Coordinates of C-alpha atoms in Angstrom, one line a residue:
M29 CA 3.2 30.9 -38.1
R30 CA 6.7 31.3 -37.2
N31 CA 9.3 29.0 -38.8
R32 CA 10.3 26.1 -36.8
P33 CA 14.1 26.5 -35.7
T34 CA 16.8 23.9 -36.0
F35 CA 16.2 23.3 -32.1
L36 CA 14.6 19.9 -31.4
M37 CA 11.2 21.2 -30.5
I38 CA 9.8 18.2 -28.4
A39 CA 11.5 15.8 -26.1
M40 CA 10.7 12.3 -24.6
A41 CA 10.8 11.7 -20.9
M42 CA 13.2 8.8 -20.3
V43 CA 12.7 8.0 -16.5
I44 CA 11.5 9.2 -13.4
G45 CA 13.8 11.4 -11.3
D46 CA 17.5 11.0 -11.3
P47 CA 18.8 7.6 -12.1
S48 CA 21.7 8.1 -9.6
R49 CA 19.1 7.8 -7.0
E50 CA 19.4 3.9 -7.1
I51 CA 22.7 4.2 -5.2
S52 CA 22.2 7.4 -3.4
G53 CA 19.9 6.2 -0.7
A54 CA 17.1 8.5 -1.9
N55 CA 14.9 5.6 -2.9
I56 CA 14.1 4.0 0.3
P57 CA 10.7 2.4 0.5
P58 CA 8.1 5.1 1.6
I59 CA 7.0 5.0 5.3
D60 CA 3.2 4.7 4.5
Q61 CA 3.5 1.6 2.2
A62 CA 3.2 -1.0 4.7
D63 CA 0.8 1.2 6.9
T64 CA -1.7 0.9 3.9
E65 CA -1.3 -2.7 3.8
L66 CA -1.8 -3.2 7.4
M67 CA -5.0 -1.1 7.8
A68 CA -6.8 -2.7 4.9
A69 CA -9.9 -4.2 6.4
D70 CA -9.6 -7.6 4.8
S71 CA -6.0 -8.3 6.0
A72 CA -6.3 -6.6 9.3
I73 CA -9.5 -8.6 10.2
A74 CA -9.5 -11.8 8.4
N75 CA -5.9 -12.7 9.5
E76 CA -6.5 -11.9 13.2
A77 CA -5.6 -15.2 15.2
I78 CA -8.8 -15.0 17.3
S79 CA -11.0 -14.9 14.0
E80 CA -9.3 -18.0 12.7
A81 CA -10.6 -20.8 14.9
H82 CA -12.3 -21.9 18.2
L83 CA -9.3 -22.2 20.7
P84 CA -7.4 -19.7 18.4
F85 CA -4.3 -20.8 16.3
P86 CA -1.2 -18.7 17.2
Q87 CA 2.1 -18.9 15.8
S88 CA 3.5 -21.6 18.1
E89 CA 2.2 -24.6 20.1
D90 CA 3.3 -23.1 23.4
E91 CA 1.2 -20.0 22.7
E92 CA -1.8 -22.3 21.8
R93 CA -1.6 -24.0 25.1
E94 CA -1.5 -20.6 26.9
K95 CA -4.8 -19.9 25.3
I96 CA -6.5 -23.2 25.9
D97 CA -8.9 -21.7 28.5
A98 CA -11.1 -20.2 26.0
A99 CA -14.7 -20.2 25.3
S100 CA -15.2 -24.0 24.9
V101 CA -13.4 -24.5 28.2
S102 CA -16.0 -22.5 30.1
E103 CA -18.5 -25.4 30.7
V104 CA -15.4 -27.7 31.7
D105 CA -14.4 -25.1 34.4
E106 CA -18.1 -25.0 35.6
I107 CA -18.1 -28.9 35.8
I108 CA -14.7 -28.9 37.7
G109 CA -16.2 -26.2 40.1
N110 CA -19.2 -28.7 40.6
Y111 CA -16.8 -31.5 41.3
L112 CA -15.0 -29.3 43.9
E113 CA -18.3 -28.4 45.6
S114 CA -19.5 -32.0 45.8
I115 CA -16.1 -33.1 47.1
N116 CA -16.2 -30.5 49.8
Q117 CA -19.7 -31.6 50.8
T118 CA -18.6 -35.1 50.9
N119 CA -15.8 -34.3 53.3
G120 CA -18.0 -32.0 55.3
N121 CA -15.9 -28.9 54.2
F122 CA -18.3 -26.4 52.6
A123 CA -15.9 -23.4 52.4
G124 CA -12.3 -24.6 52.2
P125 CA -10.6 -25.8 49.0
V126 CA -9.3 -29.2 48.5
S127 CA -6.0 -30.4 47.1
Q128 CA -5.6 -30.7 43.3
K129 CA -4.3 -34.2 43.8
L130 CA -7.6 -35.2 45.5
V131 CA -9.6 -33.5 42.8
T132 CA -7.7 -35.3 40.1
R133 CA -8.2 -38.7 41.9
Y134 CA -12.0 -38.1 42.2
I135 CA -12.3 -37.1 38.7
R136 CA -10.4 -39.9 37.3
A137 CA -12.3 -42.4 39.2
S138 CA -15.5 -41.0 37.9
A139 CA -14.0 -41.0 34.3
E140 CA -13.1 -44.6 34.6
Q141 CA -16.6 -45.4 35.7
G142 CA -17.8 -44.1 32.3
H143 CA -19.0 -40.7 33.3
A144 CA -18.7 -38.6 29.9
W145 CA -18.2 -35.2 31.6
A146 CA -15.4 -36.6 33.9
Q147 CA -13.7 -38.1 30.7
V148 CA -13.9 -34.6 29.1
I149 CA -12.4 -33.2 32.2
I150 CA -9.6 -35.7 32.2
G151 CA -8.9 -34.9 28.5
Y152 CA -8.7 -31.2 29.3
L153 CA -6.3 -31.6 32.2
Y154 CA -4.1 -33.7 30.0
V155 CA -4.0 -31.1 27.5
K156 CA -3.2 -28.4 30.0
G157 CA -0.7 -30.6 31.9
Q158 CA -2.6 -30.1 35.2
G159 CA -2.7 -32.9 37.5
F160 CA -1.1 -35.0 34.9
S161 CA 2.0 -34.6 32.7
Q162 CA 0.9 -32.8 29.4
D163 CA 0.0 -35.6 26.9
D164 CA -2.0 -34.8 24.0
A165 CA -2.4 -38.6 22.8
K166 CA -3.9 -39.4 26.2
A167 CA -6.2 -36.3 26.0
V168 CA -7.4 -37.6 22.6
R169 CA -8.2 -41.0 24.2
W170 CA -10.3 -39.6 26.9
F171 CA -12.2 -37.2 24.5
L172 CA -12.8 -40.0 22.2
L173 CA -14.5 -42.2 25.1
A174 CA -16.8 -39.3 26.0
A175 CA -17.5 -38.4 22.3
E176 CA -18.6 -42.2 21.6
Q177 CA -21.2 -41.6 24.2
G178 CA -22.6 -38.7 22.2
E179 CA -21.1 -35.8 24.6
P180 CA -21.2 -32.7 22.4
A181 CA -18.3 -31.0 24.4
A182 CA -16.1 -34.1 23.8
Q183 CA -16.9 -34.0 20.1
N184 CA -16.1 -30.4 19.8
W185 CA -12.8 -31.0 21.8
L186 CA -11.9 -34.1 19.6
G187 CA -12.6 -32.2 16.4
F188 CA -10.3 -29.4 17.7
M189 CA -7.5 -32.0 18.2
Y190 CA -7.9 -33.5 14.8
L191 CA -8.1 -30.0 13.1
N192 CA -4.6 -29.1 14.6
G193 CA -3.1 -32.4 14.8
F194 CA -2.6 -32.6 18.5
G195 CA -2.0 -36.0 19.8
V196 CA -3.5 -37.5 16.4
N197 CA -2.8 -37.2 12.7
P198 CA -4.3 -33.9 11.3
D199 CA -7.8 -34.7 9.7
S200 CA -9.9 -31.8 8.8
V201 CA -12.8 -34.0 7.5
A202 CA -12.9 -35.9 10.7
A203 CA -12.8 -32.5 12.5
A204 CA -15.7 -31.2 10.7
M205 CA -17.8 -34.4 11.1
L206 CA -17.3 -34.0 14.9
F207 CA -18.0 -30.3 14.8
Q208 CA -21.3 -31.2 12.9
K209 CA -22.4 -33.7 15.6
A210 CA -21.8 -31.3 18.4
A211 CA -23.4 -28.3 16.6
D212 CA -26.5 -30.5 15.9
Q213 CA -26.9 -30.7 19.6
G214 CA -26.8 -27.0 20.1
L215 CA -23.2 -26.5 21.4
A216 CA -22.3 -22.9 20.4
D217 CA -18.8 -23.5 20.4
A218 CA -19.1 -26.3 17.8
Q219 CA -21.5 -24.2 15.8
Y220 CA -18.8 -21.6 15.7
N221 CA -16.1 -24.1 14.7
L222 CA -18.4 -25.6 11.9
G223 CA -19.2 -22.1 10.8
R224 CA -15.5 -21.2 10.5
A225 CA -15.0 -24.5 8.7
Y226 CA -17.4 -23.8 6.0
R227 CA -16.0 -20.2 5.6
R228 CA -12.5 -21.6 5.1
G229 CA -13.5 -24.8 3.3
E230 CA -11.6 -27.0 5.8
G231 CA -13.0 -30.6 5.7
V232 CA -16.0 -29.5 4.0
S233 CA -16.8 -27.6 0.7
R234 CA -16.5 -24.0 1.2
D235 CA -20.1 -22.5 1.6
D236 CA -20.4 -19.0 2.8
R237 CA -24.1 -19.1 3.5
L238 CA -23.8 -22.3 5.7
A239 CA -20.9 -20.5 7.5
V240 CA -23.0 -17.6 8.2
D241 CA -25.9 -19.9 9.3
Y242 CA -24.0 -21.8 11.9
L243 CA -22.4 -18.5 13.0
R244 CA -25.6 -16.8 13.6
R245 CA -26.6 -19.9 15.8
A246 CA -23.6 -19.4 18.0
A247 CA -23.9 -15.6 18.1
A248 CA -27.5 -15.9 19.3
T249 CA -26.1 -17.5 22.4
E250 CA -23.8 -14.2 22.9
H251 CA -20.7 -16.2 21.7
P252 CA -18.2 -13.5 21.3
W253 CA -16.1 -15.2 18.7
A254 CA -19.1 -16.0 16.6
Q255 CA -20.3 -12.4 16.9
F256 CA -16.7 -11.4 15.9
E257 CA -16.7 -13.6 13.0
L258 CA -20.2 -12.6 11.6
G259 CA -18.7 -9.0 11.7
W260 CA -15.9 -10.0 9.7
M261 CA -18.3 -11.7 7.2
C262 CA -20.5 -8.6 7.1
S263 CA -17.3 -6.4 6.4
R264 CA -16.5 -8.6 3.4
Q265 CA -20.4 -8.9 2.4
R266 CA -20.0 -12.8 2.2
G267 CA -22.7 -15.3 2.5
G268 CA -25.5 -12.6 2.9
A269 CA -24.2 -11.8 6.4
G270 CA -24.8 -8.1 5.9
D271 CA -22.9 -5.0 5.3
D272 CA -20.6 -2.7 7.2
V273 CA -23.3 -1.4 9.3
D274 CA -24.1 -4.8 10.4
A275 CA -20.3 -5.6 10.9
V276 CA -20.2 -2.8 13.4
H277 CA -23.2 -4.1 15.2
W278 CA -21.6 -7.7 15.7
Y279 CA -18.1 -6.0 16.7
R280 CA -19.7 -3.9 19.2
L281 CA -21.6 -6.9 20.9
S282 CA -18.3 -9.0 20.8
A283 CA -16.3 -6.0 22.1
A284 CA -18.6 -5.5 24.9
S285 CA -17.7 -8.8 26.2
G286 CA -14.1 -7.6 26.4
F287 CA -13.0 -9.5 23.3
A288 CA -9.7 -7.7 22.3
S289 CA -9.9 -8.5 18.5
A290 CA -13.4 -7.2 18.3
Q291 CA -12.3 -4.0 20.0
Y292 CA -9.4 -3.5 17.5
N293 CA -11.7 -4.2 14.6
L294 CA -14.5 -1.8 16.0
G295 CA -11.6 0.8 16.3
F296 CA -10.7 0.3 12.7
M297 CA -14.1 0.9 11.5
Y298 CA -14.4 4.1 13.5
E299 CA -11.0 5.1 12.2
H300 CA -11.9 4.6 8.6
G301 CA -15.6 5.4 8.8
R302 CA -16.9 2.0 7.6
G303 CA -20.4 1.3 8.8
V304 CA -20.2 4.3 11.2
E305 CA -19.4 8.1 10.9
R306 CA -15.6 8.3 11.0
N307 CA -14.6 9.2 14.6
R308 CA -10.9 9.3 15.5
D309 CA -11.7 9.7 19.2
Q310 CA -13.9 6.5 19.3
A311 CA -11.2 4.6 17.3
L312 CA -8.5 5.6 19.9
V313 CA -10.8 4.3 22.7
F314 CA -11.2 0.9 21.2
Y315 CA -7.6 0.7 19.9
R316 CA -6.6 1.5 23.6
K317 CA -8.8 -1.1 25.2
A318 CA -7.5 -3.8 22.8
A319 CA -3.9 -2.7 23.3
E320 CA -4.2 -2.8 27.1
Q321 CA -5.0 -6.5 26.6
N322 CA -1.8 -6.9 24.8
H323 CA -3.3 -7.0 21.4
A324 CA -0.5 -6.5 18.9
R325 CA -2.3 -5.1 16.0
A326 CA -4.0 -2.5 18.3
Q327 CA -0.7 -1.6 19.8
R328 CA 0.8 -0.9 16.6
A329 CA -2.5 1.0 15.6
L330 CA -1.9 3.3 18.6
G331 CA 1.8 3.7 17.6
L332 CA 0.7 4.9 14.2
M333 CA -1.7 7.4 15.6
Y334 CA 1.0 8.8 17.9
R335 CA 3.7 8.9 15.1
D336 CA 1.4 10.8 12.8
G337 CA -0.4 12.9 15.5
D338 CA -3.7 11.6 14.2
G339 CA -6.3 11.9 16.9
V340 CA -3.6 12.5 19.6
P341 CA -0.9 14.8 20.4
Q342 CA 2.0 13.8 18.1
S343 CA 4.7 11.9 20.1
D344 CA 7.5 10.0 18.5
T345 CA 8.3 8.7 22.0
M346 CA 4.9 7.2 22.6
A347 CA 4.9 5.8 19.0
V348 CA 8.0 4.0 19.6
E349 CA 6.7 2.6 23.0
W350 CA 3.7 1.2 21.4
F351 CA 5.6 -0.1 18.3
R352 CA 8.0 -1.8 20.6
K353 CA 5.3 -3.6 22.5
S354 CA 3.8 -5.0 19.5
A355 CA 7.2 -5.7 17.7
E356 CA 8.2 -7.7 20.9
Q357 CA 5.2 -9.9 20.4
G358 CA 6.5 -10.8 17.0
Y359 CA 4.1 -8.7 14.9
S360 CA 6.0 -8.3 11.7
L361 CA 4.5 -4.8 10.6
A362 CA 5.3 -3.4 14.0
Q363 CA 8.9 -4.6 13.7
G364 CA 9.1 -2.8 10.4
S365 CA 7.8 0.4 12.0
L366 CA 10.0 0.1 14.9
G367 CA 12.9 -0.2 12.5
K368 CA 11.8 2.9 10.4
M369 CA 11.9 4.8 13.9
Y370 CA 15.5 3.9 14.3
L371 CA 16.4 4.5 10.7
D372 CA 15.1 8.1 11.0
G373 CA 16.0 8.7 14.7
R374 CA 12.5 9.5 15.7
G375 CA 11.8 8.8 19.3
V376 CA 15.0 6.8 19.7
P377 CA 18.7 7.7 19.0
Q378 CA 19.2 7.1 15.1
S379 CA 20.8 3.7 14.6
D380 CA 21.3 2.0 11.3
K381 CA 22.2 -1.2 13.1
D382 CA 19.0 -1.3 15.2
A383 CA 17.0 -0.5 12.1
A384 CA 18.4 -3.3 10.3
R385 CA 17.9 -5.6 13.3
W386 CA 14.2 -4.9 13.3
F387 CA 13.8 -4.9 9.5
R388 CA 15.6 -8.3 9.5
A389 CA 13.0 -9.5 12.2
G390 CA 10.1 -8.5 10.0
A391 CA 11.7 -9.8 6.7
F392 CA 12.3 -13.3 8.4
Q393 CA 8.5 -13.6 8.8
G394 CA 8.2 -12.7 5.1
N395 CA 6.8 -9.1 5.7
T396 CA 7.4 -7.6 2.3
W397 CA 7.9 -3.9 3.5
S398 CA 10.6 -5.0 5.8
Q399 CA 12.2 -7.1 3.1
N400 CA 12.2 -3.9 0.9
N401 CA 13.8 -1.9 3.6
L402 CA 16.3 -4.3 4.5
A403 CA 17.1 -4.8 0.7
W404 CA 17.7 -1.0 0.4
M405 CA 20.0 -1.3 3.4
Y406 CA 22.1 -4.0 1.8
L407 CA 22.3 -2.1 -1.4
V408 CA 23.6 1.1 0.0
G409 CA 25.6 -0.5 2.9
R410 CA 23.7 1.2 5.9
G411 CA 23.6 -0.9 9.1
V412 CA 24.9 -3.9 7.3
P413 CA 27.8 -4.5 5.1
K414 CA 27.0 -3.7 1.5
D415 CA 25.7 -6.8 -0.3
I416 CA 24.3 -6.2 -3.6
D417 CA 23.3 -10.1 -4.0
A418 CA 21.6 -10.1 -0.7
G419 CA 19.7 -7.0 -1.5
I420 CA 18.6 -8.3 -5.0
A421 CA 17.6 -11.5 -3.4
L422 CA 15.3 -9.6 -0.7
L423 CA 13.8 -7.6 -3.5
K424 CA 13.0 -10.7 -5.4
Q425 CA 11.5 -12.3 -2.3
A426 CA 9.2 -9.4 -1.8
A427 CA 8.4 -9.0 -5.5
S428 CA 7.4 -12.7 -5.8
K429 CA 4.9 -12.1 -3.1
G430 CA 3.3 -9.2 -5.2
S431 CA 5.2 -6.2 -3.6
V432 CA 4.7 -3.5 -6.3
W433 CA 7.5 -1.3 -4.9
A434 CA 10.0 -4.3 -5.2
Q435 CA 8.9 -5.1 -8.7
R436 CA 9.3 -1.6 -9.8
E437 CA 12.8 -1.2 -8.1
L438 CA 14.0 -4.3 -9.8
G439 CA 12.9 -3.0 -13.1
Q440 CA 14.7 0.3 -12.5
L441 CA 17.9 -1.6 -11.3
F442 CA 18.1 -3.8 -14.4
F443 CA 17.1 -0.9 -16.7
W444 CA 20.0 1.4 -15.6
G445 CA 22.5 -1.3 -15.0
K446 CA 24.5 0.9 -12.3
V447 CA 23.9 -1.4 -9.3
V448 CA 23.6 -4.8 -11.1
K449 CA 24.5 -5.8 -14.7
Q450 CA 22.1 -4.1 -17.1
N451 CA 19.5 -6.5 -18.5
D452 CA 16.6 -5.1 -20.5
V453 CA 14.6 -8.4 -20.6
E454 CA 14.9 -8.8 -16.7
S455 CA 13.8 -5.1 -16.4
L456 CA 10.8 -5.5 -18.6
K457 CA 9.8 -8.6 -16.8
W458 CA 9.6 -7.0 -13.5
F459 CA 8.0 -3.7 -14.8
H460 CA 5.3 -5.9 -16.5
K461 CA 4.5 -7.5 -13.1
A462 CA 4.1 -4.2 -11.3
A463 CA 2.2 -2.8 -14.3
D464 CA -0.2 -5.7 -14.3
Q465 CA -1.2 -4.4 -10.7
G466 CA -1.8 -1.0 -12.2
D467 CA 1.4 0.9 -10.9
P468 CA 1.5 3.9 -13.0
A469 CA 5.3 4.3 -13.0
S470 CA 5.7 0.8 -14.4
L471 CA 2.9 1.4 -17.0
Y472 CA 4.9 4.3 -18.1
M473 CA 8.3 2.3 -18.3
M474 CA 6.5 -0.4 -20.3
G475 CA 5.4 2.2 -22.7
L476 CA 9.0 3.8 -22.9
M477 CA 10.5 0.3 -23.4
H478 CA 8.4 -0.7 -26.3
A479 CA 8.9 2.9 -27.8
E480 CA 12.7 2.5 -27.4
G481 CA 12.7 -1.1 -28.2
R482 CA 14.5 -2.1 -25.1
G483 CA 13.9 -5.8 -24.0
V484 CA 11.3 -6.1 -26.6
K485 CA 10.8 -5.3 -30.3
G486 CA 10.1 -1.7 -30.8
D487 CA 6.5 -1.2 -31.3
D488 CA 4.9 2.2 -31.3
D489 CA 1.3 1.0 -31.2
K490 CA 2.1 -1.1 -27.9
A491 CA 4.0 2.0 -26.6
I492 CA 0.9 4.2 -27.0
E493 CA -1.3 1.6 -25.2
W494 CA 0.9 1.6 -22.2
Y495 CA 1.5 5.4 -22.1
R496 CA -2.2 6.0 -22.3
L497 CA -3.0 3.5 -19.3
A498 CA -0.3 5.4 -17.4
A499 CA -1.5 8.9 -18.6
D500 CA -5.0 8.0 -17.4
K501 CA -3.7 7.6 -13.9
N502 CA -2.2 11.0 -14.3
F503 CA 1.3 10.0 -14.6
P504 CA 3.0 13.2 -16.0
A505 CA 5.9 11.5 -17.7
A506 CA 3.5 9.3 -19.7
Q507 CA 1.2 12.3 -20.5
N508 CA 4.3 14.1 -21.9
N509 CA 5.4 11.1 -24.0
L510 CA 2.0 10.6 -25.2
G511 CA 2.0 14.2 -26.4
T512 CA 5.3 13.7 -28.1
M513 CA 3.9 10.6 -30.0
Y514 CA 1.0 12.7 -31.2
A515 CA 3.3 15.8 -32.0
T516 CA 5.5 13.4 -34.2
G517 CA 3.0 11.0 -35.5
R518 CA 4.5 7.9 -34.0
G519 CA 1.9 5.0 -33.4
V520 CA -0.8 7.6 -34.1
P521 CA -1.9 10.2 -36.7
K522 CA 0.0 13.5 -36.2
D523 CA -2.3 15.6 -34.2
E524 CA -0.6 18.8 -32.7
S525 CA -3.8 19.8 -31.0
T526 CA -3.9 16.6 -29.0
A527 CA -0.2 16.9 -28.3
V528 CA -0.9 20.2 -26.7
H529 CA -3.7 18.6 -24.6
W530 CA -1.3 15.9 -23.1
Y531 CA 1.5 18.4 -22.6
Q532 CA -0.9 20.7 -20.8
E533 CA -1.9 17.8 -18.5
A534 CA 1.8 17.0 -17.7
A535 CA 2.6 20.8 -17.2
E536 CA -0.3 21.2 -14.7
Q537 CA 1.5 18.8 -12.6
E538 CA 4.7 20.8 -12.6
F539 CA 6.3 18.1 -14.8
T540 CA 9.2 20.3 -16.2
L541 CA 9.5 18.5 -19.6
G542 CA 5.9 18.9 -20.1
Q543 CA 6.1 22.7 -19.3
T544 CA 9.0 22.8 -21.9
N545 CA 7.2 21.2 -24.7
L546 CA 4.0 23.1 -24.1
G547 CA 6.1 26.4 -23.9
L548 CA 7.4 25.4 -27.4
M549 CA 4.2 24.6 -28.8
Y550 CA 3.0 28.1 -27.8
L551 CA 6.2 29.7 -29.0
Y552 CA 6.0 28.4 -32.4
G553 CA 2.2 28.1 -33.0
K554 CA 2.0 24.3 -33.2
G555 CA -1.6 23.1 -32.2
V556 CA -2.3 26.5 -30.6
D557 CA -2.2 30.2 -31.7
I558 CA 1.2 31.8 -30.9
D559 CA 1.5 33.2 -27.3
E560 CA 5.0 34.3 -26.8
S561 CA 4.5 35.7 -23.2
L562 CA 2.9 32.5 -22.2
A563 CA 5.6 30.4 -23.9
V564 CA 8.4 32.2 -22.2
E565 CA 6.5 31.9 -18.8
L566 CA 6.3 28.0 -19.2
L567 CA 9.9 27.9 -20.4
K568 CA 11.2 29.9 -17.3
K569 CA 9.3 27.6 -14.8
A570 CA 11.1 24.6 -16.3
A571 CA 14.4 26.4 -16.7
D572 CA 14.2 27.3 -12.9
A573 CA 14.2 23.7 -12.2
D574 CA 17.1 23.2 -14.3
Q575 CA 15.2 21.5 -17.1
S576 CA 18.0 21.4 -20.0
Q577 CA 15.7 21.6 -23.0
A578 CA 14.0 24.6 -21.5
L579 CA 17.2 26.4 -20.9
L580 CA 18.4 25.8 -24.5
A581 CA 15.1 26.9 -25.8
L582 CA 15.2 30.2 -23.8
E583 CA 18.8 30.7 -25.0
Q584 CA 17.8 30.2 -28.6
H585 CA 14.5 32.5 -28.0
A586 CA 17.0 35.1 -26.7
Q587 CA 19.2 34.8 -29.6
E588 CA 16.4 35.1 -31.9
Q589 CA 15.1 38.2 -30.1
A590 CA 18.5 39.7 -30.4
L591 CA 18.6 39.1 -34.1
K592 CA 15.2 40.4 -34.5
Q593 CA 16.1 43.7 -32.7
N594 CA 19.3 43.9 -34.8
R595 CA 17.3 43.5 -37.9
Q596 CA 14.9 46.1 -36.6
R597 CA 17.8 48.6 -35.8
S598 CA 19.0 47.9 -39.2
M599 CA 15.9 48.6 -41.1
I600 CA 15.5 51.7 -39.1
A601 CA 19.0 52.9 -39.8
L602 CA 18.4 52.1 -43.5
A603 CA 15.2 53.8 -43.5
A604 CA 16.7 56.9 -41.9
S605 CA 19.6 56.9 -44.5
V606 CA 17.1 56.8 -47.4
A607 CA 15.2 59.5 -46.0
A608 CA 18.3 61.5 -45.4
L609 CA 19.3 61.0 -49.1
L610 CA 15.9 61.8 -50.3
L611 CA 16.1 65.0 -48.3
L612 CA 19.6 65.7 -49.7
I613 CA 18.2 65.1 -53.4
C614 CA 15.4 67.5 -52.7
R615 CA 17.6 70.2 -51.3
L616 CA 19.9 69.9 -54.3
V617 CA 16.8 70.0 -56.7
L618 CA 15.6 73.0 -55.0
R619 CA 18.9 74.8 -55.1
S620 CA 19.3 74.0 -58.6
N621 CA 16.0 75.6 -59.4
S622 CA 16.9 78.7 -57.7
N623 CA 20.2 79.0 -59.6
L624 CA 18.3 78.7 -63.0
E625 CA 15.7 81.4 -61.9
L626 CA 18.6 83.7 -61.1
A627 CA 20.0 83.0 -64.6
G628 CA 16.7 84.0 -66.3
W629 CA 15.6 80.4 -67.3
R630 CA 12.9 78.8 -65.8
S631 CA 12.1 75.2 -66.2
P632 CA 8.8 74.5 -67.9
R633 CA 7.8 72.0 -65.2
F634 CA 8.0 74.4 -62.5
R635 CA 6.6 77.4 -64.4
C636 CA 3.4 79.0 -63.2
H637 CA 0.8 80.4 -65.4
S638 CA -1.9 82.9 -64.8
R639 CA -5.1 83.7 -66.6
S640 CA -6.1 87.1 -67.8

């Protein structure tokens, strides 16, 4: 074993990357963070407006009224058609249309005479504002009259009005009771709505099995929304509905009817290989079908495929086109995607101001990815005046909603104190939140702060626990520091072999400090046999990346090698001198003996005797 030099052999990693990156602009949120959140099956499917209710619930009441001509109104339209036909026959006109005013007069007269279907139609016309001024309260009155006669369509409509608070105070319990009455009479729309109520626990106790039961009843009548909702229940394996294979079955049936949300979800299943063999071409087909129906999520999905060249020729221009269509519908994730294209100058001229504008639109809707991006722009002053307070406020909004990136960045900002006032307690709080979600970098920072006693009392045992959690997720800095704890016996019994193991794990990920420490272990035979050539190789790799400890170690090693060579040369010179001296002595002795012989005297020691 070589003696350990005065050089500090092992080093602890302090933080990931260059701390100056906080204000350099290098730490912008990654482009794929929001994409992952979007394409998660639960959020992409469950939050789709169409899946949420019979007569879907969009963002605004105006959008709601635009979609009022949905499945539950189909029978109403048929009845109106029948009225038109009968009016035509009455007037002897079997082909030509009649005026809306005349139709309205006949229907109202019929409704006032107590005919339930006419009352349903009058209620519907008040909802739509056709033939009458739009008036939800009057619509409710007519629906109520028909519902009291046991008319299922009226019961379903009245339930819808109660559920949404249109023309009446919201009452989910009353809505569920009305849906139940209509569903018991076999009305598929009401069965769908009741199934949805049981799934969401609106007006009734949540019961996934009852939800699936009622959805199956509606789906059996080829109700596209019920088929879609069953697909979602299968994809989440709720209520015994089935699995991903069953989900694909129901989505396919719903998509065949032209239902855009089902087409989108079917495309999602193909893209991710869920319940069906992964097929990007089929994903593209169904995304495009939905996108052409102005489905915002499908439009963004197409944009992502064009942006990344995934299943289609890469085209930033096409990506921007689809992102813009989706963003202009108010889809927050598409707004963030479009903002990122402006920020990077992809498919559009680079514009920080336009990027900030779109990020602001997404952030306003509470999208955490846009909040993170806008926060970054405020922190570095790009596209907006630099405003640290505004940036921190946005990060906190995103972090409070569970954004790991925002939580980790807040931890870093308060840890270094270069952008905001340094605050270890605040830093620890945010790192802890991100660590609780399994973020490897935050798990590592929790270990570091416990090891260094920052924001918390120093505790090597706790540091080891946090480091190990991060190391098990292959986080190299944590692996390096765990090796250091074993090498020095901090929080664990000293074990140089285990230290070598963790240094090796870090070094294999090209972590320069891990390469340095592993090289030093090989150089000085700590936990492994000395291997000078391997040690130098590792140190040179780290030094090439400007790792300071590696540079210092190589410099000291070079000095030791020079000293060793000097010693060797000195020993060789000394040995040569001694040999020369001995040779000189031998020559002098031989010369002295020769002179004595010439003088007739021989030394007894050198006299030769012969036997006669």
